[in-house]
Amino acid sequence: MAFLEKAFGFNPKEHKVGTEVVAGITTFLTMAYILAVNPSIFGALEGMGMPTDSVFTATALAALVATFVMAFLAKKPFGLAPGMGLNAFFVFTVCLTYGYSWQFALTAVFIEGIIFIILSATNVRTWILNSIPVSLKNAIGAGIGLFIAFIGLQNSHLVVDNASTLVGLGDICHGEGLLTVIGLVISSVLVMLHIRGGILIGILITAIIGIPMGITSFNGIVSAPPSIAPIFMQFEWHNIFSLDMLIIVFTFLFIDMFDTMGTVIGVSQKAGFVKEDGTIDGINNVFMSDAIGTVVGACFGTSTTTTYVESSAGVGAGGRTGLTAFSTACCFTIALFFAPVFLAIPSAATAPSLIIVGMMMMQPATKIEWTNYRESIPAFLTMLLMPCCYSISDGILIGMIAYVVMFALSGKIKQITPTMWVLAILFIARYIVMFSYTPSAM
């Protein structure tokens, strides 16, 4: 018990080993869908030389290393893995929209992680967070949810190109479209019934249904983890001083900070870690664990690693110490050897999870004061432009510009923080430059 207390903050008078282990397994079951979804999203880059099977291994390794760090350093019951939304920004904005290589994007993630480590060790992180309006923080989370859901609809061909209206409804009666609809119904029922691991179970059931439909093809269950050699430490440094790199790094950092902050506060409240004055013991170590996970994940070859809100499932099962996180990390270690199962799952089976997770991320929108138009117009633009422009960064940047403009024109200049003024000016300059030249990668 002395070892458990020193390593994980385990108190035998307050905690039980069995409860902590079960809580860790519960957390794993609720977030293990990322092992199927992340490679599915990165599959869009396979033509650019980024092997999907390598991404699976990188995803599992990033999750287990980061969660182990959380267990021993922060001693909190939080699970970590490559974040939803951040992976979409990596693939669909940085690589497929801006035209940069995935090596360049990994470099941006690595730099962002280093900056996050520095900010976590200082008060700069708190200063930046406090400078951004709450309404925009809430809008960013909700907008990313819409973006993720739209990607799910697109990947499953439920939403398709339309020459007249840009987008339209796809074939929902045959093939991948039909399988996605079936999967969405199954996953929705499981989530409504509060079945632990409902999203993962929904993915697996949908994939199995896809076998007789000729969409799913399993080629085994257990194997050695695919090699990460093709994507390990594949950084590209020659464009790191470009304006686009600055924007990309900032966007990764911005999303990561707010996503982690919101998740940690929310799960900590459920666990009873938040004190009366609003502080959380050891929160700097939580952020440091998150930042270390991002750097390690970039080295392995995947997008930003972040703390998962699904950790609340483990907390709900009684997890309160690092032993819960340790158990979750052990589960990810075992999952490494089930690559054939996760890699065989088609995008039609993972699409429902994207749609449902996107829905779950909409909750912060309820905190926006919609009748206060100075706040709600920028927030709405932030949310709307992410899916419509197919870019998380454009939603954030234009939303922040709109916020400054709305408050300035309504005579509330004093309420605009100096940080927001600086950022708005930089972002306006960014768009002027962007539409005046063609980035070198395009």
XYZ file of C-alpha atoms in Angstrom:
442
model
C 0.000 0.000 0.000
C 2.911 2.330 0.656
C 3.946 2.030 -2.986
C 0.406 2.767 -4.205
C 0.204 5.807 -1.975
C 3.521 7.191 -3.176
C 3.041 6.330 -6.847
C -0.647 7.106 -7.366
C -1.831 9.121 -4.362
C -3.773 6.083 -3.156
C -5.130 6.301 0.401
C -6.190 2.875 1.757
C -8.584 4.594 4.181
C -10.477 6.287 1.347
C -9.824 4.180 -1.751
C -10.127 0.549 -2.809
C -7.832 -1.150 -5.306
C -10.686 -3.047 -6.935
C -12.737 0.101 -7.397
C -9.820 1.992 -8.925
C -9.020 -0.826 -11.372
C -12.642 -1.217 -12.469
C -12.863 2.561 -12.895
C -9.782 2.507 -15.121
C -11.249 -0.235 -17.306
C -14.492 1.743 -17.504
C -12.640 4.827 -18.703
C -10.853 2.750 -21.347
C -14.105 1.284 -22.660
C -15.632 4.732 -23.050
C -12.672 6.220 -24.936
C -11.301 3.193 -26.821
C -13.291 4.244 -29.886
C -10.389 6.581 -30.687
C -8.344 3.505 -31.670
C -10.741 2.994 -34.574
C -11.727 6.588 -35.292
C -8.271 8.179 -35.361
C -6.828 5.820 -38.013
C -10.076 6.251 -39.961
C -9.669 10.034 -40.041
C -5.972 9.814 -40.899
C -6.870 7.405 -43.696
C -7.476 10.512 -45.794
C -3.694 11.035 -45.776
C -2.731 7.515 -46.846
C -2.282 8.760 -50.400
C 0.242 11.269 -49.037
C 2.336 8.475 -47.537
C 0.959 8.263 -43.995
C 0.083 4.573 -43.370
C -3.184 4.038 -41.490
C -1.894 0.994 -39.606
C 1.063 3.015 -38.316
C -1.356 5.683 -37.091
C -3.186 3.027 -35.060
C 0.018 2.113 -33.237
C 0.938 5.758 -32.734
C -2.537 6.436 -31.330
C -2.301 3.584 -28.812
C 1.265 4.479 -27.816
C 0.432 8.162 -27.342
C -2.582 7.236 -25.223
C -0.780 4.751 -22.999
C 2.336 6.903 -22.455
C 0.353 10.077 -21.712
C -2.009 8.233 -19.372
C 0.904 6.598 -17.560
C 2.411 10.077 -17.070
C -0.936 11.290 -15.726
C -1.021 8.351 -13.304
C 2.452 8.884 -11.851
C 2.959 12.649 -12.201
C -0.499 14.123 -11.578
C -1.936 11.095 -9.722
C -5.385 11.848 -11.175
C -7.942 9.418 -12.683
C -7.804 10.975 -16.153
C -7.297 9.158 -19.454
C -5.563 10.789 -22.421
C -5.415 10.102 -26.163
C -5.193 11.999 -29.469
C -8.042 14.501 -29.322
C -11.132 14.628 -31.473
C -11.303 17.893 -33.392
C -7.558 18.305 -33.187
C -7.111 15.271 -35.431
C -9.661 16.709 -37.863
C -7.821 20.037 -37.924
C -4.556 18.197 -38.599
C -5.929 16.175 -41.514
C -8.602 18.275 -43.166
C -7.333 21.812 -42.576
C -3.546 21.733 -42.345
C -2.951 18.950 -44.886
C -5.944 18.805 -47.234
C -6.958 22.498 -47.217
C -3.663 24.342 -46.736
C -1.809 21.689 -48.730
C 0.997 21.134 -46.250
C 2.563 17.724 -45.710
C 1.668 15.592 -42.714
C 5.306 15.913 -41.651
C 4.825 19.679 -41.455
C 1.654 19.192 -39.394
C 3.467 16.843 -36.988
C 6.125 19.507 -36.568
C 3.426 22.014 -35.632
C 2.025 19.591 -33.041
C 5.504 19.038 -31.596
C 6.140 22.789 -31.323
C 2.706 23.307 -29.782
C 3.470 20.661 -27.187
C 6.779 22.307 -26.262
C 5.027 25.661 -25.883
C 2.311 24.039 -23.786
C 4.987 22.592 -21.480
C 6.482 26.055 -21.031
C 3.082 27.635 -20.432
C 2.176 24.901 -17.950
C 5.298 25.707 -15.943
C 4.488 29.433 -15.797
C 1.526 31.748 -15.252
C 1.381 32.737 -18.920
C -1.162 29.981 -19.608
C -3.537 31.411 -17.009
C -3.074 34.927 -18.380
C -3.943 33.834 -21.918
C -6.958 31.808 -20.822
C -8.326 34.682 -18.757
C -7.974 37.064 -21.714
C -10.288 35.103 -24.008
C -14.041 35.753 -23.581
C -16.045 32.920 -22.058
C -18.597 33.065 -24.882
C -15.898 32.313 -27.457
C -14.471 29.500 -25.341
C -17.905 27.871 -25.278
C -18.459 28.491 -28.981
C -15.156 26.873 -29.928
C -16.043 23.590 -28.228
C -19.505 23.533 -29.793
C -18.184 24.507 -33.222
C -15.658 21.675 -33.164
C -18.546 19.357 -32.346
C -20.404 20.504 -35.464
C -17.250 20.085 -37.529
C -16.640 16.544 -36.283
C -20.261 15.570 -36.940
C -20.042 16.996 -40.462
C -16.911 14.958 -41.139
C -18.776 11.847 -39.978
C -21.663 12.617 -42.333
C -19.251 13.197 -45.202
C -17.049 10.139 -44.604
C -20.115 7.878 -44.566
C -21.535 9.515 -47.711
C -24.678 10.608 -45.888
C -23.765 14.083 -47.091
C -22.448 14.294 -50.651
C -21.445 16.886 -53.232
C -24.263 18.687 -54.998
C -23.582 20.858 -58.050
C -26.473 23.198 -57.265
C -26.373 23.481 -53.476
C -22.780 22.392 -52.690
C -24.015 19.579 -50.427
C -26.975 17.226 -50.406
C -28.301 14.023 -48.843
C -26.589 10.834 -49.974
C -28.009 7.352 -50.496
C -29.304 6.207 -47.114
C -30.920 3.023 -48.458
C -27.854 1.189 -49.728
C -24.203 0.481 -48.940
C -22.218 2.686 -46.574
C -25.035 5.190 -46.135
C -27.430 2.494 -44.934
C -24.805 0.952 -42.628
C -24.136 4.357 -41.078
C -27.836 4.913 -40.423
C -28.050 1.481 -38.771
C -24.951 2.235 -36.707
C -26.311 5.627 -35.671
C -29.505 4.040 -34.389
C -27.580 1.347 -32.483
C -25.069 3.759 -30.955
C -27.780 6.264 -30.042
C -29.772 3.610 -28.187
C -26.679 2.444 -26.294
C -25.804 6.005 -25.306
C -29.396 6.764 -24.277
C -29.373 3.685 -22.056
C -26.083 4.874 -20.506
C -24.307 1.643 -21.425
C -20.642 1.930 -20.454
C -18.527 1.794 -23.582
C -21.680 2.345 -25.642
C -19.877 4.191 -28.433
C -17.212 1.500 -28.776
C -19.813 -1.285 -28.614
C -21.838 0.523 -31.279
C -18.798 0.708 -33.552
C -18.067 -3.015 -33.173
C -21.694 -4.085 -33.735
C -21.968 -1.863 -36.806
C -18.727 -3.259 -38.200
C -20.031 -6.818 -37.732
C -23.290 -5.931 -39.505
C -21.134 -4.621 -42.350
C -19.654 -8.091 -42.991
C -22.666 -9.589 -44.838
C -23.132 -6.231 -46.568
C -19.648 -6.591 -48.060
C -18.384 -3.415 -46.385
C -16.373 -4.887 -43.489
C -13.581 -7.388 -43.999
C -11.822 -8.799 -40.926
C -8.381 -10.341 -41.408
C -7.621 -11.603 -37.943
C -7.940 -10.573 -34.324
C -4.510 -10.568 -32.676
C -1.171 -9.555 -34.172
C 2.027 -7.719 -33.374
C 1.519 -3.931 -33.408
C 2.110 -2.390 -36.852
C 5.426 -0.563 -37.137
C 5.483 3.192 -36.601
C 8.796 3.528 -38.462
C 7.192 5.343 -41.458
C 5.847 8.129 -39.214
C 8.177 8.103 -36.194
C 10.012 11.436 -35.654
C 9.080 12.580 -39.164
C 9.434 16.323 -38.653
C 9.847 19.008 -41.307
C 11.632 22.137 -40.184
C 12.214 24.288 -43.250
C 8.850 26.134 -43.084
C 8.602 26.629 -39.331
C 8.981 30.427 -39.557
C 6.129 30.897 -42.031
C 2.936 32.799 -41.167
C 0.863 29.670 -41.714
C 2.988 27.748 -39.199
C 2.367 30.498 -36.652
C -1.390 30.272 -37.193
C -1.384 26.470 -37.189
C 0.658 26.212 -33.982
C -1.509 28.844 -32.312
C -4.699 27.021 -33.319
C -3.418 23.672 -32.029
C -2.341 25.351 -28.789
C -5.561 27.330 -28.436
C -7.829 24.317 -28.902
C -5.664 22.114 -26.702
C -5.597 24.613 -23.834
C -9.329 25.224 -23.740
C -10.253 21.613 -24.392
C -7.990 20.453 -21.571
C -9.092 23.218 -19.225
C -12.789 22.503 -19.746
C -12.343 18.749 -19.459
C -10.194 18.876 -16.330
C -12.502 21.293 -14.552
C -15.613 19.347 -15.502
C -14.261 15.925 -14.493
C -12.643 17.377 -11.350
C -15.979 18.813 -10.268
C -17.571 15.387 -10.656
C -14.739 13.814 -8.651
C -14.928 16.416 -5.894
C -11.430 17.764 -6.569
C -12.527 21.414 -6.886
C -12.150 23.425 -3.696
C -14.532 26.141 -2.514
C -12.265 28.833 -3.953
C -12.351 27.100 -7.344
C -8.771 25.800 -7.242
C -7.710 22.220 -7.953
C -4.732 20.669 -6.217
C -2.081 19.501 -8.659
C -3.701 21.056 -11.713
C -0.311 22.189 -13.051
C 0.827 18.554 -13.105
C -2.351 17.645 -14.970
C -1.563 20.220 -17.640
C 2.063 19.138 -17.716
C 1.007 15.528 -18.286
C -1.211 16.675 -21.141
C 1.621 18.691 -22.676
C 4.126 15.837 -22.367
C 1.587 13.557 -24.014
C 1.342 15.935 -26.977
C 5.114 16.039 -27.490
C 5.432 12.261 -27.205
C 2.449 11.721 -29.502
C 3.975 13.966 -32.165
C 7.180 11.937 -31.985
C 5.190 8.722 -32.452
C 3.340 10.253 -35.402
C -0.133 11.416 -34.360
C -2.035 14.605 -33.617
C -2.339 16.466 -30.317
C -2.899 14.274 -27.253
C -5.347 15.643 -24.725
C -7.310 14.741 -21.589
C -10.588 12.965 -22.385
C -13.956 13.979 -20.972
C -14.818 10.257 -21.028
C -12.688 10.078 -17.881
C -15.880 11.118 -16.094
C -17.149 7.562 -16.642
C -14.275 6.206 -14.568
C -14.833 8.878 -11.932
C -18.490 7.893 -11.859
C -17.365 4.305 -11.205
C -15.417 5.473 -8.153
C -11.970 6.285 -9.582
C -10.164 8.983 -7.610
C -6.413 8.297 -7.908
C -3.663 7.711 -10.399
C -4.289 3.982 -10.089
C -7.385 4.505 -12.244
C -5.290 6.158 -14.955
C -2.671 3.417 -14.610
C -5.341 0.783 -15.239
C -6.572 2.681 -18.292
C -3.042 2.872 -19.665
C -2.604 -0.875 -19.168
C -5.759 -1.457 -21.229
C -4.329 0.641 -24.080
C -1.155 -1.455 -23.875
C -3.170 -4.646 -24.350
C -5.179 -3.036 -27.179
C -1.945 -2.590 -29.153
C -2.097 -6.283 -30.009
C -5.621 -6.114 -31.453
C -4.730 -3.941 -34.442
C -6.504 -6.196 -37.008
C -9.825 -5.629 -35.270
C -9.570 -1.848 -35.059
C -8.068 -1.405 -38.552
C -10.776 -3.521 -40.192
C -13.528 -1.194 -39.002
C -14.825 0.831 -41.996
C -15.541 4.567 -41.924
C -19.280 3.787 -42.118
C -18.971 2.145 -38.691
C -16.964 4.967 -37.108
C -19.084 7.759 -38.610
C -21.915 7.324 -36.057
C -19.404 7.836 -33.242
C -18.240 11.084 -34.838
C -21.828 12.294 -35.071
C -22.637 11.365 -31.467
C -19.389 12.771 -30.048
C -20.062 15.936 -32.053
C -23.483 16.168 -30.439
C -21.959 15.740 -26.980
C -19.546 18.588 -27.675
C -22.466 20.972 -28.320
C -23.257 21.272 -24.605
C -21.137 24.439 -24.049
C -23.422 26.280 -26.497
C -26.117 26.292 -23.807
C -23.902 28.556 -21.708
C -23.787 31.287 -24.362
C -25.998 34.308 -23.627
C -27.823 34.283 -26.978
C -29.886 37.410 -26.296
C -26.701 39.444 -25.784
C -25.867 39.976 -29.446
C -22.406 41.405 -28.766
C -21.535 37.995 -27.368
C -23.753 35.731 -29.451
C -22.958 37.013 -32.973
C -19.194 36.282 -32.710
C -19.980 32.996 -30.956
C -22.421 31.981 -33.692
C -19.941 32.866 -36.441
C -17.291 30.773 -34.673
C -19.579 27.752 -34.566
C -21.043 28.184 -38.049
C -17.833 28.780 -39.980
C -16.001 25.704 -38.703
C -18.151 23.217 -40.658
C -19.108 25.636 -43.446
C -15.492 26.647 -44.177
C -14.225 23.179 -43.288
C -11.734 24.836 -40.981
C -11.513 25.036 -37.195
C -8.934 27.785 -37.405
C -11.078 30.046 -39.619
C -13.942 29.707 -37.168
C -11.727 30.715 -34.249
C -9.948 33.548 -36.031
C -13.032 35.163 -37.565
C -14.952 34.718 -34.322
C -12.268 36.591 -32.391
C -12.137 39.351 -34.994
C -15.930 39.660 -34.881
C -15.865 39.867 -31.090
C -13.531 42.852 -31.108
C -15.513 44.553 -33.883
C -18.887 44.020 -32.154
C -17.698 45.370 -28.812
C -15.863 48.304 -30.399
C -18.868 49.375 -32.500
C -21.252 49.060 -29.551
C -19.190 51.397 -27.376
C -17.770 48.691 -25.110
C -14.130 49.215 -26.023
C -12.999 49.124 -22.398
C -14.242 45.546 -22.109
C -11.873 44.374 -24.850
C -8.681 42.982 -23.351
C -5.310 44.081 -24.791
C -4.659 40.461 -25.753
C -7.853 40.378 -27.848
C -6.854 43.618 -29.615
C -3.448 42.195 -30.499
C -4.869 38.887 -31.679
C -7.590 40.532 -33.783
C -5.054 42.774 -35.537
C -2.765 39.818 -36.203
C -5.640 37.738 -37.576
C -6.844 40.542 -39.873
C -3.288 40.880 -41.167
C -3.190 37.136 -41.649
C -6.246 37.154 -43.928
C -4.930 40.130 -45.878
C -1.674 38.296 -46.487
C -3.430 34.974 -47.169
C -5.569 36.398 -49.937
C -2.621 38.290 -51.379
C -0.330 35.335 -51.946
C -0.390 31.602 -52.448
C 1.241 29.562 -49.635
C 4.347 27.747 -50.786
C 2.861 24.349 -49.962
C -0.158 24.804 -52.194
